[in-house]
C-alpha positions as a printed NumPy array, in Angstrom:
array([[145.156,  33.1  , -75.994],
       [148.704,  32.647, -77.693],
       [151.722,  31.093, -75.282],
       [153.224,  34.364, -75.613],
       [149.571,  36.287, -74.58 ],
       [149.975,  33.23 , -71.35 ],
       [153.494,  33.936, -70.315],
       [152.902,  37.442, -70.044],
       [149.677,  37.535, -67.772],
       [151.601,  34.584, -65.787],
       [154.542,  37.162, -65.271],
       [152.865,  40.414, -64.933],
       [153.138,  42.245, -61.569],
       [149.762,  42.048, -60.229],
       [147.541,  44.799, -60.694],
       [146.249,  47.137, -58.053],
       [143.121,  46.004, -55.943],
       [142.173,  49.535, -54.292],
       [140.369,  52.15 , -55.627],
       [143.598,  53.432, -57.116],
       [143.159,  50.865, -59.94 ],
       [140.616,  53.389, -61.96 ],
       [142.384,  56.613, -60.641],
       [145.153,  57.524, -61.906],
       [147.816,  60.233, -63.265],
       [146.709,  61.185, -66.37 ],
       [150.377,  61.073, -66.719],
       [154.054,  60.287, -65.76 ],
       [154.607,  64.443, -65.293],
       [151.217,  65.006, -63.237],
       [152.501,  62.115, -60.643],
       [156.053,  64.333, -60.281],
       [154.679,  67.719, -59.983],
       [151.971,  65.993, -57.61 ],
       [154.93 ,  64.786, -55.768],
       [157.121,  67.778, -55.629],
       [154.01 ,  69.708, -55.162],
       [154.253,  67.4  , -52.075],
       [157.658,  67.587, -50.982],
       [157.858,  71.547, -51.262],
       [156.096,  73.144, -48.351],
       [156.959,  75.114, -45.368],
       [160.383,  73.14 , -44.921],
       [161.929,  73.799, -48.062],
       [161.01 ,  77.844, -47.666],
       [160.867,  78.244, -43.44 ],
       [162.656,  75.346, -41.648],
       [165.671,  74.874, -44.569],
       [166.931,  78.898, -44.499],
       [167.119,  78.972, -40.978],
       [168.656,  75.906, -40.435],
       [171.226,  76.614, -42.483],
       [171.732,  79.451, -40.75 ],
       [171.758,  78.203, -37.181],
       [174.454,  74.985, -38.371],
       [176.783,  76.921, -40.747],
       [176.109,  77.592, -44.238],
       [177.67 ,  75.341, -46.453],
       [179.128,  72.48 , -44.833],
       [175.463,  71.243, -43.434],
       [174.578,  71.828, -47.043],
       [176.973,  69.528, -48.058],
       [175.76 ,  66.731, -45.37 ],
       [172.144,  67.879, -46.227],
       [172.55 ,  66.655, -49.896],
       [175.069,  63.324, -48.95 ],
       [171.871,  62.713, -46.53 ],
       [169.123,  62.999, -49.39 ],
       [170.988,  61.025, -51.373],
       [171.84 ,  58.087, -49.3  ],
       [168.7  ,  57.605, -46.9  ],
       [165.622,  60.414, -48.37 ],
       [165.721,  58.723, -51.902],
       [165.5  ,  55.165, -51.441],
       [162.808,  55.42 , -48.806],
       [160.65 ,  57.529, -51.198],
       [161.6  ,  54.84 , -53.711],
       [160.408,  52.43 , -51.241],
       [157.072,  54.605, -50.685],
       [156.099,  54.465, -54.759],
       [156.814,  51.035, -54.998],
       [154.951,  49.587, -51.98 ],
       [152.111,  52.236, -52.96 ],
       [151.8  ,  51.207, -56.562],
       [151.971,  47.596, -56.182],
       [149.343,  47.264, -53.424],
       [146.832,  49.897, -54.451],
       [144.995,  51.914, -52.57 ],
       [145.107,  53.863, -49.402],
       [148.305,  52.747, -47.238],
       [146.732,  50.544, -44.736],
       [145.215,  48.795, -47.919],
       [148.473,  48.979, -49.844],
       [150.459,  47.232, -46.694],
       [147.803,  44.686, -46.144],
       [147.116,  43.57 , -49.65 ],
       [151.334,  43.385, -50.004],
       [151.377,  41.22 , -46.506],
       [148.821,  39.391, -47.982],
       [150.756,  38.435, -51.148],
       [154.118,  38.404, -49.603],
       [153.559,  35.923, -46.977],
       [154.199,  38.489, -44.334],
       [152.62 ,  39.192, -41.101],
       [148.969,  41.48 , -41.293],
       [151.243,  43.28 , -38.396],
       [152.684,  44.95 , -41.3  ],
       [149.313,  47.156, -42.096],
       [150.29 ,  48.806, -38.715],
       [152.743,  51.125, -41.21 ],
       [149.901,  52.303, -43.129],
       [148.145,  53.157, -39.889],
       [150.85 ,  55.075, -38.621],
       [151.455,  56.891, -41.626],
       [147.449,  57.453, -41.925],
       [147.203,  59.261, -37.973],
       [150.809,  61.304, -38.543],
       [149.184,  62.667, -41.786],
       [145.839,  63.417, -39.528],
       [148.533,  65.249, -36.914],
       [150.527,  66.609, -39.262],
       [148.381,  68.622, -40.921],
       [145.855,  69.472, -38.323],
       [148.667,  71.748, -36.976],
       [150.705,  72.029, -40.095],
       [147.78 ,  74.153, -41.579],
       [147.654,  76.828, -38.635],
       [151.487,  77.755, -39.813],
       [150.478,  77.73 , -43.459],
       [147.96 ,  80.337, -42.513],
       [150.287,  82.761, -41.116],
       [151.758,  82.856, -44.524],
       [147.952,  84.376, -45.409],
       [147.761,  86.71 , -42.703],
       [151.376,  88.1  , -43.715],
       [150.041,  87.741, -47.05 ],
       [147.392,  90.399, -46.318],
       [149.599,  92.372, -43.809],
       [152.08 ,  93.063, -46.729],
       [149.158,  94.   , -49.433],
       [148.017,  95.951, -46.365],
       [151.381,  98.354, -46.05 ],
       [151.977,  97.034, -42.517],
       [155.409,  95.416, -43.236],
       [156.663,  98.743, -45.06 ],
       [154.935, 101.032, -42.466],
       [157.34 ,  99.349, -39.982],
       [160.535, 100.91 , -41.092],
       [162.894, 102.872, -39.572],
       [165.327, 102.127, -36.535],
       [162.738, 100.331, -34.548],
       [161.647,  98.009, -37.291],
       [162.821,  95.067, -35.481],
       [160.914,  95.597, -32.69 ],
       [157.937,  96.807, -34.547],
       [157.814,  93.493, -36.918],
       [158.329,  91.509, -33.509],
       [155.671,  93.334, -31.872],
       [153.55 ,  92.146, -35.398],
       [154.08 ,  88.423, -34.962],
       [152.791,  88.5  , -30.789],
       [150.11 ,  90.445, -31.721],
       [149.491,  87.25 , -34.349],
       [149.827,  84.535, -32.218],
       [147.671,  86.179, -29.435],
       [144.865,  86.724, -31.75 ],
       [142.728,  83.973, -32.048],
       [140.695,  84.89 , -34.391],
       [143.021,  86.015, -36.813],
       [144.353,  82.835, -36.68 ],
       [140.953,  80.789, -36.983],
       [140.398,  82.906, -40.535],
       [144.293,  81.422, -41.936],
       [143.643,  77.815, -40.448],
       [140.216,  78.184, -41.92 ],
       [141.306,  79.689, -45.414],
       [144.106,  77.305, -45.939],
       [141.359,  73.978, -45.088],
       [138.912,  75.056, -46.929],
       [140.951,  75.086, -50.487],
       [142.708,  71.919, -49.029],
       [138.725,  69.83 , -48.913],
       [138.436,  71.43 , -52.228],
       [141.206,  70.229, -54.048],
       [140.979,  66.956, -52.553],
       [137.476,  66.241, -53.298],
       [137.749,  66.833, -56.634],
       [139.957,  63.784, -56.829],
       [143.031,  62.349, -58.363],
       [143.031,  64.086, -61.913],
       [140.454,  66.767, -61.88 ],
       [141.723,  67.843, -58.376],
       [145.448,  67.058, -57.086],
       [146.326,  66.709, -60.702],
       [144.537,  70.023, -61.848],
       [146.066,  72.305, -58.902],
       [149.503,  71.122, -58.928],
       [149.824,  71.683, -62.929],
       [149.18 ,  75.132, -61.68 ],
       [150.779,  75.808, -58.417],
       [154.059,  73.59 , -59.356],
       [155.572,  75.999, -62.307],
       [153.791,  79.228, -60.542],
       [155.953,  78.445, -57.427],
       [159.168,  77.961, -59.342],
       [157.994,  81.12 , -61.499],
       [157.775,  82.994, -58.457],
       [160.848,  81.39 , -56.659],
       [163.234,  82.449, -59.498],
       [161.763,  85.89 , -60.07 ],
       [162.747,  86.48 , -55.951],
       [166.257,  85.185, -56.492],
       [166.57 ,  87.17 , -59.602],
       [165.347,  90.469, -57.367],
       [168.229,  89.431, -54.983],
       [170.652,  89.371, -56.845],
       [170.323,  92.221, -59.105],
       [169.549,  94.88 , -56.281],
       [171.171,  93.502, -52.9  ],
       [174.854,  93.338, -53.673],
       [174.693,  90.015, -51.086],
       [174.347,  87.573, -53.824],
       [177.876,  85.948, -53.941],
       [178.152,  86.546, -50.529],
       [174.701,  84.189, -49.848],
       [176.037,  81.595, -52.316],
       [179.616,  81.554, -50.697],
       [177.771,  80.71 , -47.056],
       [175.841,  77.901, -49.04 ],
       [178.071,  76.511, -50.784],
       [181.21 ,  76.941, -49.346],
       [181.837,  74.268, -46.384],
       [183.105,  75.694, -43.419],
       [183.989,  71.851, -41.676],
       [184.909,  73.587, -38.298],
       [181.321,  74.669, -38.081],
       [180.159,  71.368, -38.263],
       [179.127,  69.674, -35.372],
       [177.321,  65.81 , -34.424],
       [174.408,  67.56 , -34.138],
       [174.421,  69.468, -36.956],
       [174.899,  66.259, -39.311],
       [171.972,  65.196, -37.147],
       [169.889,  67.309, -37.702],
       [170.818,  67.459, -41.5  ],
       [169.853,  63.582, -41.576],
       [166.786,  64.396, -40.094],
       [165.393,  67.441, -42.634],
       [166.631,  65.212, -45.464],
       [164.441,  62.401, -44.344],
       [161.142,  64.572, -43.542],
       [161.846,  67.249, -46.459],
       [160.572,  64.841, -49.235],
       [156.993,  64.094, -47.092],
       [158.278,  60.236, -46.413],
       [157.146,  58.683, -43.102],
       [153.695,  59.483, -43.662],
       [152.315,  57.659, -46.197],
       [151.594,  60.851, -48.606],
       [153.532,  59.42 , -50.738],
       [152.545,  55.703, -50.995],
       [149.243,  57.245, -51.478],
       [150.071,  58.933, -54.475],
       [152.2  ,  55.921, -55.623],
       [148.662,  54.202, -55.577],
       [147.458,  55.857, -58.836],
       [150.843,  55.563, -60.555],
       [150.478,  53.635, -63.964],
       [152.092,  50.562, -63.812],
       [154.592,  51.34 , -66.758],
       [155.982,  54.597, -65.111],
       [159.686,  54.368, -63.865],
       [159.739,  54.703, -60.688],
       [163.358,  55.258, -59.821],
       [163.706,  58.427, -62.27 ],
       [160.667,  59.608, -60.768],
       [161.715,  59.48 , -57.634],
       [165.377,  61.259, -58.356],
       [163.358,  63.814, -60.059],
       [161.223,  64.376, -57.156],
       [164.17 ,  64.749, -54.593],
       [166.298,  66.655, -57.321],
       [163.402,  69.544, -57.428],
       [162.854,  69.698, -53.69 ],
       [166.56 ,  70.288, -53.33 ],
       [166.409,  72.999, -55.702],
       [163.263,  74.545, -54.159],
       [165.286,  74.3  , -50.699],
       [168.892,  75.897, -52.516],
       [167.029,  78.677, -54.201],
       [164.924,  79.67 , -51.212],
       [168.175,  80.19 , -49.764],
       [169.826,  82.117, -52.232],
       [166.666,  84.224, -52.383],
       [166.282,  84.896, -48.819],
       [169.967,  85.173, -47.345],
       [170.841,  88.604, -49.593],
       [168.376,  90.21 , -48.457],
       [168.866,  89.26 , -44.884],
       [172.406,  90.139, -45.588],
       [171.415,  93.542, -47.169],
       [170.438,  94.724, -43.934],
       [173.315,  93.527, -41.65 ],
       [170.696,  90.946, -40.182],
       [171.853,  87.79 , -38.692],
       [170.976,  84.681, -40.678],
       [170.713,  82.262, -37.645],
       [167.324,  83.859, -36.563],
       [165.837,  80.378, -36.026],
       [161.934,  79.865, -37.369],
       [161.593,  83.326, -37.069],
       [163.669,  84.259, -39.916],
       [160.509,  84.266, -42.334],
       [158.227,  85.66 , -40.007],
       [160.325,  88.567, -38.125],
       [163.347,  88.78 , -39.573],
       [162.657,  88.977, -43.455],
       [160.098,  91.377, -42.843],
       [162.39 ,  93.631, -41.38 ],
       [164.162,  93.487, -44.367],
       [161.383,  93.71 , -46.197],
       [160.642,  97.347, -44.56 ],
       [163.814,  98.33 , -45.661],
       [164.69 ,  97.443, -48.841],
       [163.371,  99.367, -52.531],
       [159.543,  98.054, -53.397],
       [159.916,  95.931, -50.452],
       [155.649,  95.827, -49.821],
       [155.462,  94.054, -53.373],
       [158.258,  91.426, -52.78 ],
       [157.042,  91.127, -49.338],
       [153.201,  90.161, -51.443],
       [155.242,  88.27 , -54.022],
       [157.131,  86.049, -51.199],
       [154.296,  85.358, -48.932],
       [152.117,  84.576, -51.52 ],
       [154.675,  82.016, -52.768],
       [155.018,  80.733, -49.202],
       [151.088,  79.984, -49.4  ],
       [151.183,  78.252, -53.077],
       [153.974,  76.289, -51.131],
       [151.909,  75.328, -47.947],
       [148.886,  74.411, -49.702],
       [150.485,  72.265, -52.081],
       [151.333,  70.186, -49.293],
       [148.318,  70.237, -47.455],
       [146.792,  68.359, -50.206],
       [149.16 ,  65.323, -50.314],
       [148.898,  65.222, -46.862],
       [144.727,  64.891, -46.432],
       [144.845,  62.939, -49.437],
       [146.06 ,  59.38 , -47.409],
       [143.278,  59.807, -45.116],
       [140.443,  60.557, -47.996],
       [141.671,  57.24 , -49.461],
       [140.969,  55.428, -46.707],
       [137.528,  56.923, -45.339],
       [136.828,  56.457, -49.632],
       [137.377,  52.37 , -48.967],
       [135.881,  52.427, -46.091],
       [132.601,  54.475, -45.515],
       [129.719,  55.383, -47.767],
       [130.792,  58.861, -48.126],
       [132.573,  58.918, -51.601],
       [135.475,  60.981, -52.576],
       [133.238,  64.512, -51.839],
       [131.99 ,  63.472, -48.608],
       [135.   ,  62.198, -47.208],
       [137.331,  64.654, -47.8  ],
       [134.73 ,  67.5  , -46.542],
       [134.623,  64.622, -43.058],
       [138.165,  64.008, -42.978],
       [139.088,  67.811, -43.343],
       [136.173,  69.006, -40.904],
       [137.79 ,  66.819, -38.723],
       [141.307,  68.398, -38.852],
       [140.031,  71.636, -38.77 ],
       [139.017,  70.875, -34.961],
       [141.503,  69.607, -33.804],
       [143.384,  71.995, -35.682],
       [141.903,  74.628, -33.026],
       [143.705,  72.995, -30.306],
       [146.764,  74.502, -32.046],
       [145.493,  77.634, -32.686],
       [144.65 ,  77.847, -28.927],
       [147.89 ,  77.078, -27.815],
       [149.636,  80.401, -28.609],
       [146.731,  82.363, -27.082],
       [144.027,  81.05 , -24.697],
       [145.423,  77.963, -24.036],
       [149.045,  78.86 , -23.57 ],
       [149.135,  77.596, -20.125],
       [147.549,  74.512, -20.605],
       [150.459,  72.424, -20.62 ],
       [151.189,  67.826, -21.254],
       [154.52 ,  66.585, -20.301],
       [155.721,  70.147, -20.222],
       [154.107,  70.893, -23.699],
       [151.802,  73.02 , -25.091],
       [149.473,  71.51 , -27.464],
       [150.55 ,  72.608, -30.918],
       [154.48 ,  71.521, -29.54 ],
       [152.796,  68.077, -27.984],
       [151.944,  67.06 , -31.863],
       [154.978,  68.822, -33.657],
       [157.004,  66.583, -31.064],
       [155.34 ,  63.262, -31.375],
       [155.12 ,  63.339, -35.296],
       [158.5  ,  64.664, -36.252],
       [160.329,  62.857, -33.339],
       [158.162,  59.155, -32.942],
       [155.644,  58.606, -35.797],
       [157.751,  59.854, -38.697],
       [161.037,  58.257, -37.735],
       [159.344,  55.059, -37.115],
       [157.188,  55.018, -40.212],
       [159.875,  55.389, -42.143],
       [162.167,  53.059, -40.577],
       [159.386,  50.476, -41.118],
       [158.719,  50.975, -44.528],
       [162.245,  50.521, -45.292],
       [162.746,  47.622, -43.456],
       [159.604,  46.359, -45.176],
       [160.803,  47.227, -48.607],
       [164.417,  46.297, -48.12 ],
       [163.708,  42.768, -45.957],
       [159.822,  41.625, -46.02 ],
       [158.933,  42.648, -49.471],
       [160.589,  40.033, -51.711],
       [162.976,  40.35 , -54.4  ],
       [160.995,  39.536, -57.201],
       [158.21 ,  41.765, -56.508],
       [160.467,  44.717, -56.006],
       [162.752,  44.243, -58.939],
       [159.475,  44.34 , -60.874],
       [158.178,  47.646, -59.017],
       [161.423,  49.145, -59.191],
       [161.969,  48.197, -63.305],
       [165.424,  45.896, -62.953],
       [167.647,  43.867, -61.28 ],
       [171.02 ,  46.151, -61.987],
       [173.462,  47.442, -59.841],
       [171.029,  50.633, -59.037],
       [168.219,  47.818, -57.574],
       [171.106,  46.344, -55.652],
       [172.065,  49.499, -54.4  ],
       [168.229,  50.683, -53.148],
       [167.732,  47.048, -51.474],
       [171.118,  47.671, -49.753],
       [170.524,  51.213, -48.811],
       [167.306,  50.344, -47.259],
       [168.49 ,  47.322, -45.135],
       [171.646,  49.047, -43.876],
       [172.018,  52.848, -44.436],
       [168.823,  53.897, -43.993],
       [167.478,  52.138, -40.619],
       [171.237,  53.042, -39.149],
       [170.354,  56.78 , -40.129],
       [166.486,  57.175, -38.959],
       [167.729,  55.509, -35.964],
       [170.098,  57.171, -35.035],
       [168.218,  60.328, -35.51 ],
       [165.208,  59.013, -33.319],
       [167.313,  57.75 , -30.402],
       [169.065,  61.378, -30.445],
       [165.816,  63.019, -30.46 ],
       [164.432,  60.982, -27.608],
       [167.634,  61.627, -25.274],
       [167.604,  64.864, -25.667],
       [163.795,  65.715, -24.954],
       [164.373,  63.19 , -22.008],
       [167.139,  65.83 , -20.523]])
């Protein structure tokens, strides 16, 4: 071996030690549409509309994207990097970099958070997704259009009860939306994840910019929906507002749960991480902005109110949908989009918990992902249960599908992502995350400050809020 060929392997990173070390992303693009694939789901199309809504327009907009910027970015930086140069599933990842580091085995407890908020998450996460089905086939099914006239409102209202009461109905979407989630997943990194997302990815944007075409060539609301996003109003904007802005920026980009650590695992190791990242946040943003400026003329067509709450996209739109020219095939078009959306979620999500039943049982990729997801899916019908059957069954005031919604979004997630900054911001050391992150420039200097300072301050801030105010 030459000195040169010896310096080299004396100062390369070290490579990965999990299984991610022979599976990878066939390439730099597959790991970002995997990613954004990822990051859009139901927030970017359900929560981030009617948020908007409820806090304003554009001014929460504006602290939205400040938010992203400043706290969503470098912790998904901090996700790649700590996925990447550890390997593996997440508990791996943070015990192998522990391991290395110096640092406390304690600090495995991240990936273990991450891995049983991705089993929550999606357990209930996929009953939601289904409704997008079920509207799916109620659209193809004329039921939306068959609702119009004066009494639409309550009509589409009356549709959604009748939903949740059902059961069954609900079983088939929770059921439908699993299913193609263990499919995808066992097929594994490249001829899976990689496979679908190349698919779903541009198909979602297709279909995204087709609907905000529709709207604005046929409501006459257009510049009136991009005045109320992009205009700040300040007077509307209040503490909480900027909270809760801080707190959809963090979640929005599926950080806090390890998803994306685990597909940081089978990045190769000469893929630039930081422009990956800012490409990743850049196209959820997008996803979010358009989804807006597709849904809001139409809800502004119709004189409807676009502070609805979560039932914007499930009561409110439809009502629009009833009303407006070849509504029944943009209501297909939309909820079928809303489904592409959900699912490609749902598979980042399993995917941290496949890795880890993969290192750690005898089941292989196949077998653990059919184990992992069979799992879900019954505990899944806890959620299912508790808008019918099971409504009165009630823990610390609760109903079951609100129980896990509140302990993942307002304990696990915060804290997992507070950790995994601190970790990549104070434990992991300098040297190994210049490597990771490709430079020691003023952009590195930035990240390591952001994720010491800025970003702790801002997840903390959001959890303490979040825990006074379920406490009153």
């Amino acid at each position: 071996m030459t000195h040169s060929a010896t310096l080299a392997a004396r100062t390369a990173p070290p490579a990965a030690t999990g299984l991610a070390a022979t599976q990878t992303w066939s390439s730099r693009l597959g790991f970002i549409l995997a990613a954004v694939g990822s990051a859009v789901g139901l927030g970017n199309i359900w929560k981030f509309p009617y948020i908007v809504g409820e806090y304003g327009g554009g001014a929460f907009v504006l602290v939205y994207l400040i938010c992203v910027a400043a706290i969503g970015l470098p912790v998904l930086i901090a996700e790649i990097v700590i996925g990447r140069r550890g390997g593996g599933s997440p508990i791996h990842a943070m015990r192998t970099l522990a391991q290395r580091e110096g640092n406390s085995r304690a600090w495995s407890l991240v990936g273990w958070i991450g891995i049983v908020c991705a089993f929550l998450i999606l357990s209930f996460y996929s009953v939601v997704a289904g409704w997008s089905l079920l509207y799916l086939g109620f659209a193809a099914g004329g039921e939306i259009t068959a609702s119009a006239g004066v009494d639409a409102a309550d009509k589409m209202a009356s549709l959604f009860t009748r939903l949740l009461a059902d059961p069954g109905r609900l079983i088939a979407g929770h059921t439908l939306i699993m299913a193609a989630t263990i499919f995808v997943v066992m097929r594994g990194v490249r001829g899976g994840l990689e496979s679908a997302v190349r698919i779903m990815v541009p198909g979602l944007f297709a279909i995204l910019i087709g609907l905000v075409i529709f709207a604005a060539a046929t409501t006459g609301e257009f510049a009136r929906a991009a005045a109320f996003l992009f205009r700040p109003n300040f007077s509307a904007l209040t503490l909480d507002a900027v909270l809760v802005a801080l707190g959809h920026a963090f979640f929005t980009l599926s950080i806090g749960m390890t998803a994306m650590m685990a597909y940081g695992a089978h990045l190769k190791r000469g893929d630039d991480v930081p422009s990956a990242a800012l490409a990743i946040a850049g196209l959820d943003t997008v996803v979010a902005l358009l989804a807006g400026l597709a849904i809001f003329p139409i809800v502004f067509s119709q004189g409807l109110e676009p502070s609805a709450g979560p039932g914007l996209v499930f009561v409110t739109l439809p009502i629009a949908f009833s009303q407006i020219a070849y509504g029944g095939v943009i209501a297909c078009v939309f909820f079928l989009f809303l489904g592409i959306a959900a699912l490609s979620s749902t598979i980042s999500v399993l995917e941290p918990v496949v890795e880890y039943m993969e290192e750690h049982t005898p089941f292989g990729r196949a077998g653990s992902a059919c184990i992992a997801g069979g799992a879900i899916w019954i505990l899944g019908l806890g959620s299912v249960f508790a808008f019918n059957i099971g409504a009165d069954v009630k823990l610390f005031g609760m109903n079951f599908f609100d129980l896990l919604d509140y302990v993942t979004a307002n304990i696990l997630l915060p804290v997992g992502g507070m950790l995994v900054a601190l970790y990549a911001g104070r434990a992991l050391s300098e040297k190994a995350a210049r490597e990771e992150f490709g430079g020691g420039g003023l952009a590195f200097h930035a990240w390591r400050f952001m994720l010491r300072y800025v970003a702790p301050a801002g997840i903390g801030a959001v959890l303490v809020t979040n825990l006074i105010q379920s406490a009153h």
